[in-house]
Each structure stands twice: as C-alpha cells, then as structure tokens.
Amino acid sequence: MKPGYTGWRHLIHSTRYSLKGLRAAFLHEAAFRQEVVACLLLLPLAVWIGEGPVEWILLAGSCLLVLIVELLNSAVECAVDRIGPERHELAGRAKDIGSAAVMLALALAGLTWGLLAWQKFLA
C-alpha cells in the first residue's frame, strides 16, 4: 500500500488486501479450507444449540477463532518457507508452535461446542 493513504482510501485498500489474504489461504491451505467448511456447517447449528446471544457468540466466536489462528499459522509457515528450504531448528520450532496454537484453538472450540451441546441435550 502506498504511504499516505488515509480515511476511506486506506480502508478500501486494507479490505482489498485482507480479501486477497483470505483467498490465498483458501486456495493454498487445505487445513483452512477444511475449517471453513466445518464453520459453515456449524454456524447454523449455533442458532439451534445456543440459547441466546451470549451462547451464539461463544459458538460462532470459537469457530472464527480457529480460522484466525489458522491464518496466523499459515502466515508463519509462509514466512519461514520463504527464508529457505533447508531444515533449521528454529524454523521447525516456529512451525510447531503455530501448529500448537491451532490445536489449542480447536480444543477450545470443541470444548465450547461440547459443553453447550451437552447442556442443551443431556442436562
């Protein structure tokens, strides 16, 4: 982006770059595509499982958090891969830490969905 963009021009350019990033992640990252499909399937269920706006946002937010963390993990992987193809301990550590962040986001989503579904159906 050219320096000096402010106001609406900045917002328009930032939005364009963000959409470009979402498209790139969807085209090049299988895990991101799988998580998008899971979110699209789960979000309608959030309205059915959740009993009010707070539970809806917890369910939807946990899905969106997984996507956000996956995007950040993919960005780390791209940056590390750009540096070079050779194996390096720090490169591997960076990728492993990003993967761990995705795992924790998935665990949080699973816990959120599991507890709220259990409350609705089994309690």
Tab-separated table of N, CA and C in Angstrom:
chain	number	residue	atom	x	y	z
A	1	MET	N	0.853	-1.169	0.000
A	1	MET	CA	0.000	0.000	0.000
A	1	MET	C	0.898	1.231	0.000
A	2	LYS	N	0.529	2.218	-0.763
A	2	LYS	CA	1.301	3.449	-0.848
A	2	LYS	C	1.160	4.230	0.452
A	3	PRO	N	2.286	4.814	0.904
A	3	PRO	CA	2.188	5.641	2.108
A	3	PRO	C	1.309	6.857	1.843
A	4	GLY	N	0.609	7.266	2.864
A	4	GLY	CA	-0.199	8.457	2.732
A	4	GLY	C	-1.682	8.192	2.568
A	5	TYR	N	-2.069	6.942	2.340
A	5	TYR	CA	-3.500	6.654	2.258
A	5	TYR	C	-4.113	6.806	3.644
A	6	THR	N	-5.192	7.546	3.708
A	6	THR	CA	-5.899	7.718	4.973
A	6	THR	C	-7.388	7.621	4.704
A	7	GLY	N	-8.146	7.541	5.766
A	7	GLY	CA	-9.602	7.555	5.647
A	7	GLY	C	-10.133	6.391	4.832
A	8	TRP	N	-11.073	6.709	3.975
A	8	TRP	CA	-11.758	5.685	3.187
A	8	TRP	C	-10.820	4.956	2.236
A	9	ARG	N	-9.871	5.687	1.653
A	9	ARG	CA	-8.930	5.038	0.728
A	9	ARG	C	-8.125	3.976	1.459
A	10	HIS	N	-7.689	4.288	2.671
A	10	HIS	CA	-6.953	3.310	3.466
A	10	HIS	C	-7.833	2.088	3.764
A	11	LEU	N	-9.068	2.332	4.165
A	11	LEU	CA	-9.993	1.242	4.476
A	11	LEU	C	-10.232	0.360	3.250
A	12	ILE	N	-10.413	0.977	2.103
A	12	ILE	CA	-10.653	0.217	0.871
A	12	ILE	C	-9.439	-0.636	0.518
A	13	HIS	N	-8.253	-0.060	0.583
A	13	HIS	CA	-7.042	-0.821	0.263
A	13	HIS	C	-6.795	-1.929	1.282
A	14	SER	N	-6.990	-1.637	2.550
A	14	SER	CA	-6.803	-2.652	3.589
A	14	SER	C	-7.778	-3.810	3.408
A	15	THR	N	-9.018	-3.481	3.071
A	15	THR	CA	-10.023	-4.522	2.840
A	15	THR	C	-9.639	-5.382	1.646
A	16	ARG	N	-9.155	-4.747	0.599
A	16	ARG	CA	-8.733	-5.482	-0.599
A	16	ARG	C	-7.602	-6.460	-0.261
A	17	TYR	N	-6.610	-6.010	0.509
A	17	TYR	CA	-5.504	-6.884	0.894
A	17	TYR	C	-5.976	-8.014	1.806
A	18	SER	N	-6.896	-7.722	2.686
A	18	SER	CA	-7.431	-8.762	3.576
A	18	SER	C	-8.172	-9.831	2.783
A	19	LEU	N	-8.983	-9.415	1.834
A	19	LEU	CA	-9.703	-10.376	0.997
A	19	LEU	C	-8.736	-11.194	0.149
A	20	LYS	N	-7.682	-10.554	-0.318
A	20	LYS	CA	-6.645	-11.263	-1.073
A	20	LYS	C	-5.998	-12.338	-0.195
A	21	GLY	N	-5.765	-12.012	1.074
A	21	GLY	CA	-5.198	-12.983	2.008
A	21	GLY	C	-6.129	-14.147	2.282
A	22	LEU	N	-7.414	-13.857	2.456
A	22	LEU	CA	-8.393	-14.933	2.661
A	22	LEU	C	-8.450	-15.851	1.444
A	23	ARG	N	-8.434	-15.253	0.270
A	23	ARG	CA	-8.468	-16.044	-0.969
A	23	ARG	C	-7.222	-16.923	-1.077
A	24	ALA	N	-6.051	-16.349	-0.798
A	24	ALA	CA	-4.805	-17.112	-0.863
A	24	ALA	C	-4.822	-18.278	0.122
A	25	ALA	N	-5.290	-18.030	1.330
A	25	ALA	CA	-5.365	-19.105	2.323
A	25	ALA	C	-6.318	-20.198	1.858
A	26	PHE	N	-7.448	-19.799	1.301
A	26	PHE	CA	-8.424	-20.796	0.848
A	26	PHE	C	-7.867	-21.614	-0.320
A	27	LEU	N	-7.155	-20.964	-1.222
A	27	LEU	CA	-6.615	-21.657	-2.394
A	27	LEU	C	-5.435	-22.558	-2.060
A	28	HIS	N	-4.595	-22.146	-1.098
A	28	HIS	CA	-3.323	-22.830	-0.884
A	28	HIS	C	-3.221	-23.622	0.407
A	29	GLU	N	-4.182	-23.505	1.302
A	29	GLU	CA	-4.094	-24.170	2.607
A	29	GLU	C	-5.277	-25.114	2.817
A	30	ALA	N	-5.003	-26.409	2.717
A	30	ALA	CA	-6.064	-27.411	2.861
A	30	ALA	C	-6.718	-27.340	4.244
A	31	ALA	N	-5.923	-27.140	5.285
A	31	ALA	CA	-6.485	-27.081	6.639
A	31	ALA	C	-7.460	-25.915	6.759
A	32	PHE	N	-7.127	-24.777	6.158
A	32	PHE	CA	-8.019	-23.618	6.209
A	32	PHE	C	-9.325	-23.935	5.495
A	33	ARG	N	-9.254	-24.576	4.335
A	33	ARG	CA	-10.482	-24.953	3.609
A	33	ARG	C	-11.349	-25.881	4.452
A	34	GLN	N	-10.729	-26.865	5.096
A	34	GLN	CA	-11.482	-27.803	5.935
A	34	GLN	C	-12.150	-27.081	7.093
A	35	GLU	N	-11.446	-26.153	7.695
A	35	GLU	CA	-12.014	-25.421	8.825
A	35	GLU	C	-13.117	-24.463	8.378
A	36	VAL	N	-12.992	-23.889	7.197
A	36	VAL	CA	-14.065	-23.045	6.661
A	36	VAL	C	-15.320	-23.873	6.455
A	37	VAL	N	-15.176	-25.060	5.862
A	37	VAL	CA	-16.333	-25.937	5.648
A	37	VAL	C	-16.965	-26.321	6.983
A	38	ALA	N	-16.128	-26.664	7.965
A	38	ALA	CA	-16.657	-27.020	9.294
A	38	ALA	C	-17.431	-25.841	9.888
A	39	CYS	N	-16.886	-24.637	9.770
A	39	CYS	CA	-17.579	-23.452	10.300
A	39	CYS	C	-18.904	-23.226	9.589
A	40	LEU	N	-18.909	-23.376	8.281
A	40	LEU	CA	-20.151	-23.175	7.532
A	40	LEU	C	-21.218	-24.187	7.931
A	41	LEU	N	-20.786	-25.393	8.277
A	41	LEU	CA	-21.745	-26.406	8.730
A	41	LEU	C	-22.190	-26.157	10.174
A	42	LEU	N	-21.279	-25.660	11.000
A	42	LEU	CA	-21.590	-25.481	12.416
A	42	LEU	C	-22.352	-24.200	12.728
A	43	LEU	N	-22.100	-23.138	11.990
A	43	LEU	CA	-22.722	-21.853	12.333
A	43	LEU	C	-24.254	-21.897	12.352
A	44	PRO	N	-24.916	-22.558	11.407
A	44	PRO	CA	-26.379	-22.657	11.542
A	44	PRO	C	-26.799	-23.427	12.800
A	45	LEU	N	-25.987	-24.403	13.206
A	45	LEU	CA	-26.301	-25.145	14.428
A	45	LEU	C	-26.159	-24.267	15.674
A	46	ALA	N	-25.322	-23.244	15.588
A	46	ALA	CA	-25.120	-22.360	16.745
A	46	ALA	C	-26.433	-21.704	17.160
A	47	VAL	N	-27.251	-21.349	16.185
A	47	VAL	CA	-28.535	-20.715	16.491
A	47	VAL	C	-29.467	-21.712	17.182
A	48	TRP	N	-29.363	-22.979	16.800
A	48	TRP	CA	-30.216	-24.018	17.367
A	48	TRP	C	-29.721	-24.460	18.749
A	49	ILE	N	-28.414	-24.622	18.887
A	49	ILE	CA	-27.851	-25.095	20.153
A	49	ILE	C	-27.827	-23.978	21.190
A	50	GLY	N	-27.417	-22.799	20.776
A	50	GLY	CA	-27.300	-21.679	21.707
A	50	GLY	C	-28.648	-21.178	22.168
A	51	GLU	N	-28.704	-20.812	23.419
A	51	GLU	CA	-29.959	-20.314	23.986
A	51	GLU	C	-29.826	-18.829	24.293
A	52	GLY	N	-29.594	-18.062	23.277
A	52	GLY	CA	-29.480	-16.618	23.438
A	52	GLY	C	-28.207	-16.083	22.821
A	53	PRO	N	-28.113	-14.769	22.743
A	53	PRO	CA	-26.987	-14.132	22.056
A	53	PRO	C	-25.613	-14.475	22.623
A	54	VAL	N	-25.490	-14.623	23.936
A	54	VAL	CA	-24.184	-14.917	24.525
A	54	VAL	C	-23.695	-16.293	24.083
A	55	GLU	N	-24.570	-17.281	24.107
A	55	GLU	CA	-24.165	-18.618	23.667
A	55	GLU	C	-23.928	-18.649	22.166
A	56	TRP	N	-24.706	-17.906	21.397
A	56	TRP	CA	-24.482	-17.853	19.945
A	56	TRP	C	-23.101	-17.299	19.636
A	57	ILE	N	-22.724	-16.215	20.327
A	57	ILE	CA	-21.424	-15.608	20.048
A	57	ILE	C	-20.290	-16.499	20.542
A	58	LEU	N	-20.490	-17.246	21.621
A	58	LEU	CA	-19.476	-18.198	22.065
A	58	LEU	C	-19.254	-19.286	21.026
A	59	LEU	N	-20.338	-19.816	20.483
A	59	LEU	CA	-20.230	-20.872	19.479
A	59	LEU	C	-19.616	-20.341	18.179
A	60	ALA	N	-20.154	-19.232	17.689
A	60	ALA	CA	-19.635	-18.653	16.442
A	60	ALA	C	-18.208	-18.147	16.647
A	61	GLY	N	-17.949	-17.511	17.778
A	61	GLY	CA	-16.624	-16.974	18.050
A	61	GLY	C	-15.555	-18.047	18.146
A	62	SER	N	-15.910	-19.192	18.700
A	62	SER	CA	-14.924	-20.271	18.782
A	62	SER	C	-14.580	-20.788	17.389
A	63	CYS	N	-15.549	-20.817	16.495
A	63	CYS	CA	-15.276	-21.209	15.099
A	63	CYS	C	-14.382	-20.177	14.417
A	64	LEU	N	-14.713	-18.913	14.581
A	64	LEU	CA	-13.922	-17.855	13.948
A	64	LEU	C	-12.516	-17.796	14.533
A	65	LEU	N	-12.377	-18.082	15.818
A	65	LEU	CA	-11.053	-18.097	16.427
A	65	LEU	C	-10.161	-19.151	15.770
A	66	VAL	N	-10.719	-20.315	15.464
A	66	VAL	CA	-9.949	-21.355	14.788
A	66	VAL	C	-9.450	-20.829	13.437
A	67	LEU	N	-10.316	-20.157	12.693
A	67	LEU	CA	-9.913	-19.621	11.394
A	67	LEU	C	-8.825	-18.558	11.551
A	68	ILE	N	-8.966	-17.695	12.539
A	68	ILE	CA	-7.980	-16.639	12.771
A	68	ILE	C	-6.615	-17.244	13.093
A	69	VAL	N	-6.594	-18.210	13.993
A	69	VAL	CA	-5.325	-18.820	14.389
A	69	VAL	C	-4.724	-19.590	13.218
A	70	GLU	N	-5.557	-20.239	12.419
A	70	GLU	CA	-5.058	-20.949	11.234
A	70	GLU	C	-4.429	-19.976	10.244
A	71	LEU	N	-5.045	-18.819	10.058
A	71	LEU	CA	-4.465	-17.810	9.169
A	71	LEU	C	-3.096	-17.360	9.680
A	72	LEU	N	-2.987	-17.112	10.978
A	72	LEU	CA	-1.699	-16.698	11.549
A	72	LEU	C	-0.655	-17.810	11.417
A	73	ASN	N	-1.059	-19.046	11.648
A	73	ASN	CA	-0.153	-20.181	11.493
A	73	ASN	C	0.325	-20.291	10.048
A	74	SER	N	-0.582	-20.128	9.116
A	74	SER	CA	-0.209	-20.202	7.700
A	74	SER	C	0.749	-19.076	7.330
A	75	ALA	N	0.544	-17.895	7.895
A	75	ALA	CA	1.445	-16.773	7.629
A	75	ALA	C	2.848	-17.072	8.162
A	76	VAL	N	2.935	-17.652	9.353
A	76	VAL	CA	4.239	-18.031	9.912
A	76	VAL	C	4.911	-19.055	9.008
A	77	GLU	N	4.163	-20.056	8.572
A	77	GLU	CA	4.731	-21.088	7.703
A	77	GLU	C	5.227	-20.501	6.387
A	78	CYS	N	4.464	-19.591	5.805
A	78	CYS	CA	4.898	-18.948	4.560
A	78	CYS	C	6.187	-18.164	4.771
A	79	ALA	N	6.254	-17.412	5.843
A	79	ALA	CA	7.445	-16.608	6.112
A	79	ALA	C	8.666	-17.497	6.340
A	80	VAL	N	8.488	-18.580	7.095
A	80	VAL	CA	9.598	-19.497	7.353
A	80	VAL	C	10.036	-20.168	6.053
A	81	ASP	N	9.084	-20.614	5.249
A	81	ASP	CA	9.424	-21.264	3.983
A	81	ASP	C	10.112	-20.305	3.018
A	82	ARG	N	9.792	-19.029	3.095
A	82	ARG	CA	10.406	-18.021	2.225
A	82	ARG	C	11.891	-17.864	2.527
A	83	ILE	N	12.268	-18.060	3.785
A	83	ILE	CA	13.663	-17.892	4.186
A	83	ILE	C	14.547	-18.924	3.504
A	84	GLY	N	14.066	-20.157	3.380
A	84	GLY	CA	14.856	-21.181	2.714
A	84	GLY	C	14.320	-22.570	2.974
A	85	PRO	N	14.632	-23.515	2.095
A	85	PRO	CA	14.097	-24.876	2.216
A	85	PRO	C	14.869	-25.768	3.191
A	86	GLU	N	16.075	-25.340	3.600
A	86	GLU	CA	16.869	-26.199	4.470
A	86	GLU	C	16.242	-26.285	5.862
A	87	ARG	N	16.491	-27.418	6.499
A	87	ARG	CA	15.968	-27.626	7.851
A	87	ARG	C	16.770	-26.788	8.845
A	88	HIS	N	16.041	-26.178	9.766
A	88	HIS	CA	16.683	-25.418	10.834
A	88	HIS	C	15.843	-25.586	12.083
A	89	GLU	N	16.503	-25.727	13.209
A	89	GLU	CA	15.802	-25.969	14.466
A	89	GLU	C	14.780	-24.869	14.772
A	90	LEU	N	15.155	-23.620	14.578
A	90	LEU	CA	14.242	-22.518	14.883
A	90	LEU	C	13.064	-22.467	13.916
A	91	ALA	N	13.302	-22.800	12.655
A	91	ALA	CA	12.207	-22.834	11.680
A	91	ALA	C	11.197	-23.914	12.064
A	92	GLY	N	11.723	-25.075	12.435
A	92	GLY	CA	10.843	-26.153	12.866
A	92	GLY	C	10.079	-25.796	14.120
A	93	ARG	N	10.764	-25.132	15.049
A	93	ARG	CA	10.113	-24.715	16.291
A	93	ARG	C	8.993	-23.717	16.019
A	94	ALA	N	9.250	-22.756	15.125
A	94	ALA	CA	8.227	-21.763	14.784
A	94	ALA	C	6.990	-22.442	14.192
A	95	LYS	N	7.207	-23.389	13.285
A	95	LYS	CA	6.075	-24.098	12.683
A	95	LYS	C	5.335	-24.943	13.721
A	96	ASP	N	6.073	-25.599	14.602
A	96	ASP	CA	5.443	-26.420	15.646
A	96	ASP	C	4.624	-25.567	16.609
A	97	ILE	N	5.140	-24.401	16.962
A	97	ILE	CA	4.415	-23.514	17.870
A	97	ILE	C	3.135	-23.012	17.215
A	98	GLY	N	3.204	-22.662	15.922
A	98	GLY	CA	1.999	-22.256	15.192
A	98	GLY	C	0.972	-23.371	15.153
A	99	SER	N	1.443	-24.585	14.920
A	99	SER	CA	0.549	-25.736	14.904
A	99	SER	C	-0.083	-25.971	16.276
A	100	ALA	N	0.697	-25.774	17.338
A	100	ALA	CA	0.167	-25.924	18.692
A	100	ALA	C	-0.922	-24.886	18.966
A	101	ALA	N	-0.744	-23.678	18.449
A	101	ALA	CA	-1.765	-22.633	18.623
A	101	ALA	C	-3.071	-23.047	17.954
A	102	VAL	N	-2.981	-23.628	16.760
A	102	VAL	CA	-4.182	-24.106	16.073
A	102	VAL	C	-4.832	-25.223	16.886
A	103	MET	N	-4.020	-26.132	17.410
A	103	MET	CA	-4.565	-27.235	18.207
A	103	MET	C	-5.325	-26.718	19.431
A	104	LEU	N	-4.765	-25.712	20.102
A	104	LEU	CA	-5.441	-25.155	21.273
A	104	LEU	C	-6.737	-24.438	20.890
A	105	ALA	N	-6.743	-23.758	19.756
A	105	ALA	CA	-7.974	-23.104	19.289
A	105	ALA	C	-9.035	-24.152	18.966
A	106	LEU	N	-8.618	-25.245	18.339
A	106	LEU	CA	-9.562	-26.338	18.049
A	106	LEU	C	-10.078	-26.968	19.345
A	107	ALA	N	-9.203	-27.137	20.330
A	107	ALA	CA	-9.631	-27.698	21.619
A	107	ALA	C	-10.640	-26.780	22.300
A	108	LEU	N	-10.386	-25.473	22.255
A	108	LEU	CA	-11.328	-24.521	22.839
A	108	LEU	C	-12.672	-24.578	22.124
A	109	ALA	N	-12.652	-24.648	20.797
A	109	ALA	CA	-13.905	-24.745	20.037
A	109	ALA	C	-14.638	-26.043	20.384
A	110	GLY	N	-13.893	-27.146	20.436
A	110	GLY	CA	-14.512	-28.422	20.787
A	110	GLY	C	-15.119	-28.410	22.172
A	111	LEU	N	-14.405	-27.821	23.119
A	111	LEU	CA	-14.915	-27.720	24.490
A	111	LEU	C	-16.161	-26.842	24.546
A	112	THR	N	-16.132	-25.711	23.864
A	112	THR	CA	-17.277	-24.798	23.846
A	112	THR	C	-18.495	-25.481	23.252
A	113	TRP	N	-18.316	-26.062	22.080
A	113	TRP	CA	-19.438	-26.733	21.415
A	113	TRP	C	-19.915	-27.938	22.221
A	114	GLY	N	-18.969	-28.699	22.747
A	114	GLY	CA	-19.343	-29.878	23.517
A	114	GLY	C	-20.128	-29.542	24.776
A	115	LEU	N	-19.662	-28.561	25.533
A	115	LEU	CA	-20.358	-28.200	26.770
A	115	LEU	C	-21.737	-27.605	26.508
A	116	LEU	N	-21.839	-26.733	25.504
A	116	LEU	CA	-23.148	-26.130	25.219
A	116	LEU	C	-24.123	-27.145	24.614
A	117	ALA	N	-23.611	-28.062	23.796
A	117	ALA	CA	-24.477	-29.123	23.261
A	117	ALA	C	-24.905	-30.067	24.382
A	118	TRP	N	-23.979	-30.392	25.285
A	118	TRP	CA	-24.307	-31.256	26.413
A	118	TRP	C	-25.369	-30.602	27.288
A	119	GLN	N	-25.232	-29.306	27.525
A	119	GLN	CA	-26.209	-28.573	28.335
A	119	GLN	C	-27.587	-28.623	27.690
A	120	LYS	N	-27.639	-28.521	26.373
A	120	LYS	CA	-28.926	-28.481	25.689
A	120	LYS	C	-29.575	-29.862	25.612
A	121	PHE	N	-28.785	-30.880	25.329
A	121	PHE	CA	-29.352	-32.189	25.017
A	121	PHE	C	-29.323	-33.193	26.162
A	122	LEU	N	-28.377	-33.076	27.071
A	122	LEU	CA	-28.234	-34.104	28.091
A	122	LEU	C	-28.520	-33.610	29.504
A	123	ALA	N	-28.579	-32.327	29.681
A	123	ALA	CA	-28.800	-31.821	31.041
A	123	ALA	C	-30.276	-31.606	31.318
